Tab-separated table of C-alpha atoms in Angstrom:
chain	number	residue	atom	x	y	z
A	1	MET	CA	79.233	194.983	74.229
A	2	PHE	CA	79.603	192.860	71.090
A	3	GLN	CA	82.931	194.559	70.397
A	4	GLY	CA	81.017	197.776	69.691
A	5	ARG	CA	79.779	196.391	66.352
A	6	LEU	CA	76.129	197.244	67.087
A	7	LYS	CA	76.748	200.688	68.534
A	8	GLY	CA	75.188	203.445	66.447
A	9	GLN	CA	73.324	200.971	64.218
A	10	THR	CA	69.667	201.101	63.166
A	11	VAL	CA	68.351	197.610	63.885
A	12	LEU	CA	64.972	196.227	62.831
A	13	VAL	CA	63.344	193.416	64.832
A	14	THR	CA	60.248	191.564	63.658
A	15	GLY	CA	58.229	190.256	66.588
A	16	LEU	CA	59.484	193.004	68.908
A	17	ALA	CA	56.218	193.002	70.903
A	18	GLY	CA	56.709	189.367	71.890
A	19	ALA	CA	58.307	188.601	75.243
A	20	LYS	CA	61.593	187.381	73.753
A	21	GLY	CA	61.556	190.241	71.240
A	22	THR	CA	61.093	192.705	74.088
A	23	TRP	CA	64.117	191.429	75.989
A	24	LEU	CA	66.115	191.428	72.746
A	25	GLY	CA	65.126	195.072	72.367
A	26	TRP	CA	66.417	195.964	75.825
A	27	TYR	CA	69.758	194.279	75.118
A	28	LEU	CA	70.041	196.139	71.804
A	29	LEU	CA	69.517	199.424	73.639
A	30	ALA	CA	72.154	198.396	76.181
A	31	ALA	CA	74.513	197.685	73.263
A	32	GLY	CA	74.157	201.289	72.127
A	33	VAL	CA	72.046	201.089	68.974
A	34	GLU	CA	71.016	204.456	67.608
A	35	LYS	CA	67.506	203.331	66.682
A	36	LEU	CA	65.453	200.192	67.334
A	37	VAL	CA	62.725	199.621	64.748
A	38	GLY	CA	60.051	197.145	65.818
A	39	VAL	CA	57.662	195.385	63.440
A	40	ASP	CA	54.690	193.606	65.012
A	41	ARG	CA	50.892	193.535	65.194
A	42	SER	CA	50.616	193.323	68.989
A	43	PHE	CA	52.180	196.450	70.477
A	44	SER	CA	48.924	197.562	72.092
A	45	LEU	CA	48.006	194.254	73.777
A	46	PRO	CA	47.644	194.866	77.553
A	47	GLY	CA	49.590	192.919	80.167
A	48	THR	CA	52.407	191.854	77.847
A	49	CYS	CA	56.106	191.933	78.612
A	50	TYR	CA	56.420	194.751	76.079
A	51	GLN	CA	53.787	196.840	77.857
A	52	SER	CA	54.886	196.054	81.411
A	53	SER	CA	58.570	196.727	80.766
A	54	GLY	CA	57.880	200.043	79.057
A	55	LEU	CA	60.178	199.339	76.109
A	56	GLY	CA	58.155	201.566	73.802
A	57	GLU	CA	58.710	204.539	76.120
A	58	ASP	CA	62.369	204.774	75.131
A	59	GLU	CA	62.911	207.541	72.591
A	60	ARG	CA	65.180	205.303	70.497
A	61	VAL	CA	62.332	202.842	69.810
A	62	LEU	CA	60.159	203.208	66.696
A	63	THR	CA	57.213	200.821	66.344
A	64	CYS	CA	55.456	199.820	63.126
A	65	GLU	CA	52.121	197.967	63.303
A	66	LEU	CA	52.712	195.659	60.385
A	67	ASP	CA	52.121	192.069	59.286
A	68	VAL	CA	55.464	190.437	58.561
A	69	ARG	CA	54.033	189.164	55.260
A	70	ASP	CA	53.514	192.738	54.019
A	71	LEU	CA	56.470	193.063	51.646
A	72	GLU	CA	55.758	196.628	50.571
A	73	GLY	CA	55.346	197.697	54.188
A	74	LEU	CA	58.596	196.027	55.268
A	75	GLN	CA	60.477	197.541	52.364
A	76	HIS	CA	59.150	201.006	53.152
A	77	VAL	CA	60.245	200.743	56.783
A	78	MET	CA	63.691	199.397	55.959
A	79	LYS	CA	64.359	202.064	53.334
A	80	THR	CA	62.850	204.986	55.225
A	81	GLU	CA	64.705	204.205	58.456
A	82	LYS	CA	67.934	203.199	56.672
A	83	VAL	CA	68.098	199.880	58.525
A	84	THR	CA	71.645	198.519	58.834
A	85	ALA	CA	70.867	195.179	60.530
A	86	ALA	CA	67.756	193.061	61.051
A	87	LEU	CA	66.551	190.126	63.138
A	88	HIS	CA	63.514	188.013	62.301
A	89	LEU	CA	61.633	186.638	65.327
A	90	ALA	CA	57.989	187.065	64.254
A	91	ALA	CA	56.251	183.692	64.221
A	92	MET	CA	53.503	181.491	65.543
A	93	ALA	CA	55.507	179.812	68.277
A	94	ILE	CA	53.135	177.803	70.487
A	95	VAL	CA	53.199	174.162	69.390
A	96	GLY	CA	49.604	173.430	70.440
A	97	GLU	CA	48.222	176.499	68.707
A	98	CYS	CA	50.207	175.672	65.574
A	99	LYS	CA	48.732	172.176	65.532
A	100	GLN	CA	45.211	173.626	65.686
A	101	ARG	CA	45.928	176.213	62.971
A	102	PRO	CA	48.325	174.570	60.518
A	103	LEU	CA	47.546	176.800	57.522
A	104	ASP	CA	48.114	179.988	59.524
A	105	THR	CA	51.312	178.488	60.894
A	106	TYR	CA	52.716	177.790	57.445
A	107	ALA	CA	51.580	181.161	56.130
A	108	ILE	CA	53.215	183.140	58.938
A	109	ASN	CA	56.298	181.064	59.694
A	110	VAL	CA	57.211	180.143	56.116
A	111	LEU	CA	55.934	182.996	53.953
A	112	GLY	CA	56.710	185.506	56.692
A	113	THR	CA	60.345	184.409	56.660
A	114	ALA	CA	60.508	184.555	52.862
A	115	THR	CA	58.986	188.046	52.907
A	116	PHE	CA	61.497	189.236	55.502
A	117	LEU	CA	64.400	187.893	53.452
A	118	GLU	CA	63.065	189.417	50.237
A	119	ALA	CA	62.815	192.805	51.954
A	120	VAL	CA	66.379	192.396	53.274
A	121	ARG	CA	67.537	191.557	49.743
A	122	ARG	CA	65.743	194.436	48.035
A	123	CYS	CA	66.791	196.986	50.660
A	124	GLU	CA	70.381	195.727	50.704
A	125	VAL	CA	70.471	195.348	54.486
A	126	PRO	CA	74.087	194.355	55.256
A	127	ARG	CA	73.487	191.911	58.140
A	128	ALA	CA	70.519	189.768	59.183
A	129	VAL	CA	69.684	186.910	61.546
A	130	VAL	CA	66.753	184.515	61.187
A	131	VAL	CA	65.637	182.831	64.417
A	132	THR	CA	64.234	179.314	64.129
A	133	THR	CA	64.241	176.607	66.844
A	134	ASP	CA	65.948	173.448	68.069
A	135	LYS	CA	62.717	171.586	67.234
A	136	VAL	CA	63.858	171.330	63.598
A	137	TYR	CA	66.096	168.367	64.496
A	138	ARG	CA	65.278	164.670	64.367
A	139	ASP	CA	64.701	162.728	67.578
A	140	LYS	CA	68.028	161.464	68.965
A	141	GLY	CA	66.647	160.159	72.246
A	142	GLY	CA	68.178	162.980	74.252
A	143	GLU	CA	71.654	162.934	72.691
A	144	PRO	CA	72.779	166.535	72.114
A	145	TRP	CA	71.828	168.031	68.772
A	146	THR	CA	74.625	169.582	66.742
A	147	GLU	CA	74.247	172.013	63.868
A	148	ASP	CA	75.252	169.310	61.377
A	149	ASP	CA	72.349	167.032	62.329
A	150	PRO	CA	69.716	166.661	59.579
A	151	LEU	CA	66.508	168.655	59.829
A	152	VAL	CA	63.737	166.070	60.167
A	153	ALA	CA	60.750	167.802	61.723
A	154	THR	CA	57.191	166.697	62.517
A	155	GLY	CA	54.145	168.845	63.327
A	156	PRO	CA	53.207	172.250	61.849
A	157	TYR	CA	55.436	174.293	64.160
A	158	ALA	CA	58.624	172.296	63.610
A	159	VAL	CA	57.942	171.694	59.917
A	160	SER	CA	57.264	175.369	59.286
A	161	LYS	CA	60.526	176.296	61.016
A	162	ALA	CA	62.476	173.703	59.038
A	163	CYS	CA	60.936	175.088	55.844
A	164	ALA	CA	61.924	178.579	56.966
A	165	GLU	CA	65.508	177.359	57.311
A	166	PHE	CA	65.587	175.888	53.804
A	167	ILE	CA	64.238	179.162	52.423
A	168	THR	CA	66.794	181.131	54.435
A	169	ARG	CA	69.667	179.043	53.119
A	170	ASP	CA	68.405	179.413	49.561
A	171	TYR	CA	68.150	183.194	49.908
A	172	TYR	CA	71.640	183.310	51.345
A	173	THR	CA	73.348	181.226	48.663
A	174	GLY	CA	71.266	182.499	45.746
A	175	TYR	CA	70.837	186.187	46.533
A	176	LEU	CA	72.427	187.588	49.679
A	177	GLN	CA	75.922	186.109	49.539
A	178	PRO	CA	76.484	187.077	45.873
A	179	ALA	CA	75.371	190.635	46.744
A	180	GLY	CA	77.797	190.892	49.663
A	181	GLN	CA	75.066	190.680	52.317
A	182	HIS	CA	75.552	188.556	55.424
A	183	LEU	CA	73.304	186.201	57.357
A	184	GLY	CA	73.113	183.846	60.323
A	185	ILE	CA	70.564	181.293	61.568
A	186	ALA	CA	69.874	180.982	65.303
A	187	ARG	CA	68.421	177.825	66.866
A	188	ALA	CA	67.505	178.156	70.539
A	189	GLY	CA	66.202	175.660	73.036
A	190	ASN	CA	63.479	176.419	75.586
A	191	VAL	CA	63.890	180.035	76.695
A	192	LEU	CA	63.022	181.283	80.195
A	193	VAL	CA	61.488	184.690	79.497
A	194	PRO	CA	60.250	186.876	82.370
A	195	GLY	CA	56.958	188.290	81.155
A	196	ASP	CA	56.003	185.534	78.704
A	197	HIS	CA	52.289	184.751	79.002
A	198	HIS	CA	51.825	181.972	76.458
A	199	ALA	CA	49.936	179.140	78.130
A	200	GLY	CA	51.481	175.736	77.494
A	201	ARG	CA	55.021	176.776	78.342
A	202	ILE	CA	55.833	175.074	81.610
A	203	PHE	CA	57.497	177.980	83.403
A	204	VAL	CA	54.582	180.255	82.393
A	205	ASP	CA	51.945	177.772	83.566
A	206	VAL	CA	53.771	177.275	86.870
A	207	ALA	CA	54.193	181.013	87.485
A	208	LEU	CA	50.583	181.869	86.668
A	209	ALA	CA	49.254	179.046	88.848
A	210	LEU	CA	51.410	180.145	91.780
A	211	SER	CA	50.341	183.755	91.334
A	212	ARG	CA	46.726	182.570	91.719
A	213	GLY	CA	47.614	180.514	94.806
A	214	GLU	CA	47.023	177.243	92.966
A	215	GLN	CA	49.079	174.077	92.604
A	216	PRO	CA	50.783	173.945	89.197
A	217	ILE	CA	49.989	170.890	87.081
A	218	ILE	CA	52.880	169.213	85.255
A	219	LEU	CA	51.859	166.798	82.512
A	220	ASN	CA	55.207	165.164	81.690
A	221	PRO	CA	57.527	165.722	84.679
A	222	ALA	CA	60.212	163.277	83.506
A	223	PHE	CA	60.573	164.839	80.040
A	224	THR	CA	63.738	166.923	79.726
A	225	ARG	CA	64.271	170.259	77.963
A	226	PRO	CA	67.317	172.564	77.572
A	227	TYR	CA	66.209	175.702	79.454
A	228	THR	CA	68.170	178.941	79.005
A	229	PHE	CA	67.638	182.425	80.456
A	230	VAL	CA	66.416	184.878	77.816
A	231	GLY	CA	69.363	187.215	78.337
A	232	ASP	CA	71.761	184.458	77.363
A	233	THR	CA	69.665	183.469	74.360
A	234	VAL	CA	69.326	186.971	72.910
A	235	THR	CA	72.995	187.782	73.475
A	236	GLY	CA	73.628	184.702	71.340
A	237	TYR	CA	71.472	186.205	68.599
A	238	LEU	CA	73.299	189.510	68.885
A	239	SER	CA	76.727	187.873	68.933
A	240	LEU	CA	75.753	186.234	65.649
A	241	LEU	CA	74.360	189.463	64.198
A	242	ALA	CA	77.510	191.365	65.153
A	243	GLN	CA	79.838	188.809	63.570
A	244	CYS	CA	77.890	187.291	60.663
A	245	ASP	CA	79.963	189.297	58.178
A	246	GLN	CA	83.044	187.303	59.183
A	247	GLN	CA	84.267	183.909	58.015
A	248	PRO	CA	83.591	181.121	58.863
A	249	ILE	CA	80.459	182.540	60.559
A	250	ASP	CA	78.660	183.988	57.532
A	251	GLY	CA	75.731	181.848	56.401
A	252	GLN	CA	76.030	179.404	59.317
A	253	ALA	CA	73.475	178.071	61.825
A	254	PHE	CA	74.212	178.123	65.566
A	255	ASN	CA	72.666	176.429	68.607
A	256	PHE	CA	72.057	178.532	71.715
A	257	GLY	CA	71.297	176.652	74.911
A	258	PRO	CA	72.358	176.091	78.533
A	259	ARG	CA	75.858	175.385	79.816
A	260	GLU	CA	75.045	171.845	80.876
A	261	GLY	CA	73.910	170.888	77.363
A	262	ARG	CA	71.597	168.129	78.502
A	263	GLY	CA	68.032	168.994	79.334
A	264	VAL	CA	66.456	169.380	82.773
A	265	PRO	CA	63.365	167.351	83.786
A	266	ASN	CA	60.182	169.426	83.756
A	267	GLY	CA	59.390	168.268	87.285
A	268	ASP	CA	62.736	169.560	88.569
A	269	LEU	CA	62.099	172.911	86.911
A	270	ALA	CA	58.683	173.164	88.566
A	271	THR	CA	60.137	172.199	91.952
A	272	MET	CA	62.767	174.954	91.731
A	273	MET	CA	60.127	177.524	90.802
A	274	CYS	CA	57.878	176.488	93.705
A	275	ASP	CA	60.819	176.763	96.099
A	276	LEU	CA	61.770	180.203	94.782
A	277	TRP	CA	58.181	181.414	94.993
A	278	GLY	CA	58.129	180.513	98.680
A	279	SER	CA	54.383	180.068	99.165
A	280	GLY	CA	54.641	176.448	100.288
A	281	LEU	CA	52.764	175.177	97.241
A	282	THR	CA	54.098	172.213	95.272
A	283	TRP	CA	53.215	170.983	91.814
A	284	LYS	CA	51.019	167.982	91.070
A	285	ARG	CA	51.075	165.546	88.195
A	286	GLY	CA	48.460	165.714	85.469
A	287	SER	CA	47.531	163.415	82.609
A	288	GLU	CA	50.409	162.834	80.224
A	289	ARG	CA	50.365	164.727	76.944
A	290	ALA	CA	51.813	163.339	73.719
A	291	GLU	CA	54.892	165.294	72.599
A	292	PRO	CA	57.292	164.703	69.686
A	293	PHE	CA	60.372	164.575	71.970
A	294	VAL	CA	60.771	162.918	75.367
A	295	HIS	CA	64.293	164.250	75.899
A	296	GLN	CA	66.052	167.201	74.281
A	297	SER	CA	69.557	168.631	74.619
A	298	LEU	CA	71.819	170.963	72.644
A	299	ASP	CA	75.500	171.017	71.824
A	300	CYS	CA	76.532	174.703	71.761
A	301	THR	CA	80.285	174.292	71.349
A	302	LYS	CA	80.170	175.825	67.858
A	303	ALA	CA	78.805	179.091	69.260
A	304	ASP	CA	81.502	179.068	71.936
A	305	ARG	CA	84.280	178.334	69.460
A	306	LEU	CA	83.318	180.691	66.623
A	307	LEU	CA	81.279	183.423	68.317
A	308	GLY	CA	82.840	183.449	71.769
A	309	TRP	CA	79.346	183.007	73.201
A	310	ARG	CA	78.385	181.026	76.265
A	311	PRO	CA	75.584	181.509	78.807
A	312	ALA	CA	76.235	183.457	82.000
A	313	PHE	CA	73.241	182.507	84.170
A	314	GLU	CA	72.785	179.155	85.854
A	315	LEU	CA	69.286	177.674	85.652
A	316	ARG	CA	68.380	178.880	89.150
A	317	ASP	CA	69.435	182.449	88.295
A	318	GLY	CA	67.101	182.488	85.316
A	319	LEU	CA	64.230	181.003	87.289
A	320	ALA	CA	64.737	183.563	90.073
A	321	ALA	CA	64.332	186.347	87.502
A	322	VAL	CA	61.195	184.692	86.121
A	323	VAL	CA	59.647	184.273	89.576
A	324	GLU	CA	60.413	187.854	90.607
A	325	TRP	CA	58.879	189.193	87.403
A	326	TYR	CA	55.553	187.371	87.783
A	327	LYS	CA	55.328	188.239	91.467
A	328	ARG	CA	55.818	191.927	90.725
A	329	GLN	CA	53.421	191.938	87.800
A	330	SER	CA	50.688	190.273	89.876
A	331	GLN	CA	51.091	193.152	92.343
A	332	ASP	CA	51.214	195.934	89.737
A	333	PRO	CA	50.060	195.134	86.183
A	334	ALA	CA	50.167	198.778	85.020
A	335	PRO	CA	52.047	199.581	81.782
A	336	GLY	CA	55.670	200.415	82.482
A	337	ALA	CA	55.481	199.213	86.093
A	338	LEU	CA	58.255	196.668	85.616
A	339	ARG	CA	60.718	198.880	83.761
A	340	GLU	CA	62.955	199.231	86.800
A	341	LEU	CA	62.903	195.480	87.502
A	342	THR	CA	63.726	194.790	83.849
A	343	GLY	CA	66.784	196.998	84.156
A	344	GLU	CA	67.823	195.328	87.392
A	345	ILE	CA	67.619	191.848	85.865
A	346	LEU	CA	69.493	192.942	82.736
A	347	ASN	CA	72.239	194.640	84.734
A	348	LYS	CA	72.662	191.626	87.024
A	349	HIS	CA	73.019	189.397	83.971
A	350	LEU	CA	75.589	191.742	82.404
A	351	LYS	CA	77.555	191.826	85.660
A	352	VAL	CA	77.665	188.028	85.939
A	353	ALA	CA	78.681	187.695	82.278
A	354	SER	CA	81.425	190.294	82.732
A	355	THR	CA	82.742	188.497	85.820
A	356	LEU	CA	82.884	185.279	83.809
A	357	LYS	CA	84.706	187.192	81.015
A	358	VAL	CA	82.170	186.105	78.394
A	359	ARG	CA	83.371	187.625	75.119
A	360	TRP	CA	80.181	189.388	74.103
A	361	THR	CA	80.546	191.704	77.090
A	362	ASP	CA	83.650	193.303	75.506
């Protein structure tokens, strides 16, 4: 996988205890890393994807309970463990929560990113990837965003991520590039993550409602979003990490989203999940909620052209994995109970990607 460029590496991931960070961790292990170093403050939270999948039980995983803004702590970990590559995912990522806590959002998402990059600089980590979001773009009425579009964000979450990008670019041009260190920026759309439990994400709300035997409520069913299975998203991050020391990839930002580019209506997503669940329940419409974008879509041709990355799963494949995860967890919430299912989903995704001859499988 990834042309063997991650095999034997010691890779640090901030936000490893998050659902997306957990799946990223499993794909790093599948890629043959020697050691996976996780930095987070939430490893011990019960019922999380990290706990249910049993990621921390693997002997190659080292966890560090640490605030991402702790520069001395980050430096100590990077130097002690001789980190050779790093990915920054730690963030406040729920738009509603960010709006309620703007100061915390800016502190964590902006200063946390700057602290990560300063630690990378001081510890001379050769390769790093900073994960932001597609929400940094201006509203184009649903026309696909490209990496050259200007960053015109509104709201604490999007603004903090746009600020993080400006800081990342400044660190790259002013410090990392002159020192021979390499960097990439990853912008993903909406990610379907089995095991995510953040309320407010449509697939999470639908799954939790169905697991309780209740009708899911969809506030804006006609709004469209670019949904991508987590395995495809994180293999995009890792494709970038593996190749960010090459030109013309070094220092660049990349979109990672679904094959179809254009978004899928929220109502259609909920319908597919209800069908896959098979309980006979259907969703119902709730009161509309104001959101900064009615329609969103991503152009990912740059990632295909330069990284050889493209998604393997169709939307229904990703939703089937999500539904199976929540069903199993509702039956057995014990720590580590879903480790086998996690492996099954990962292996199915790898098999599909290999059949499609997606380059990162090499």
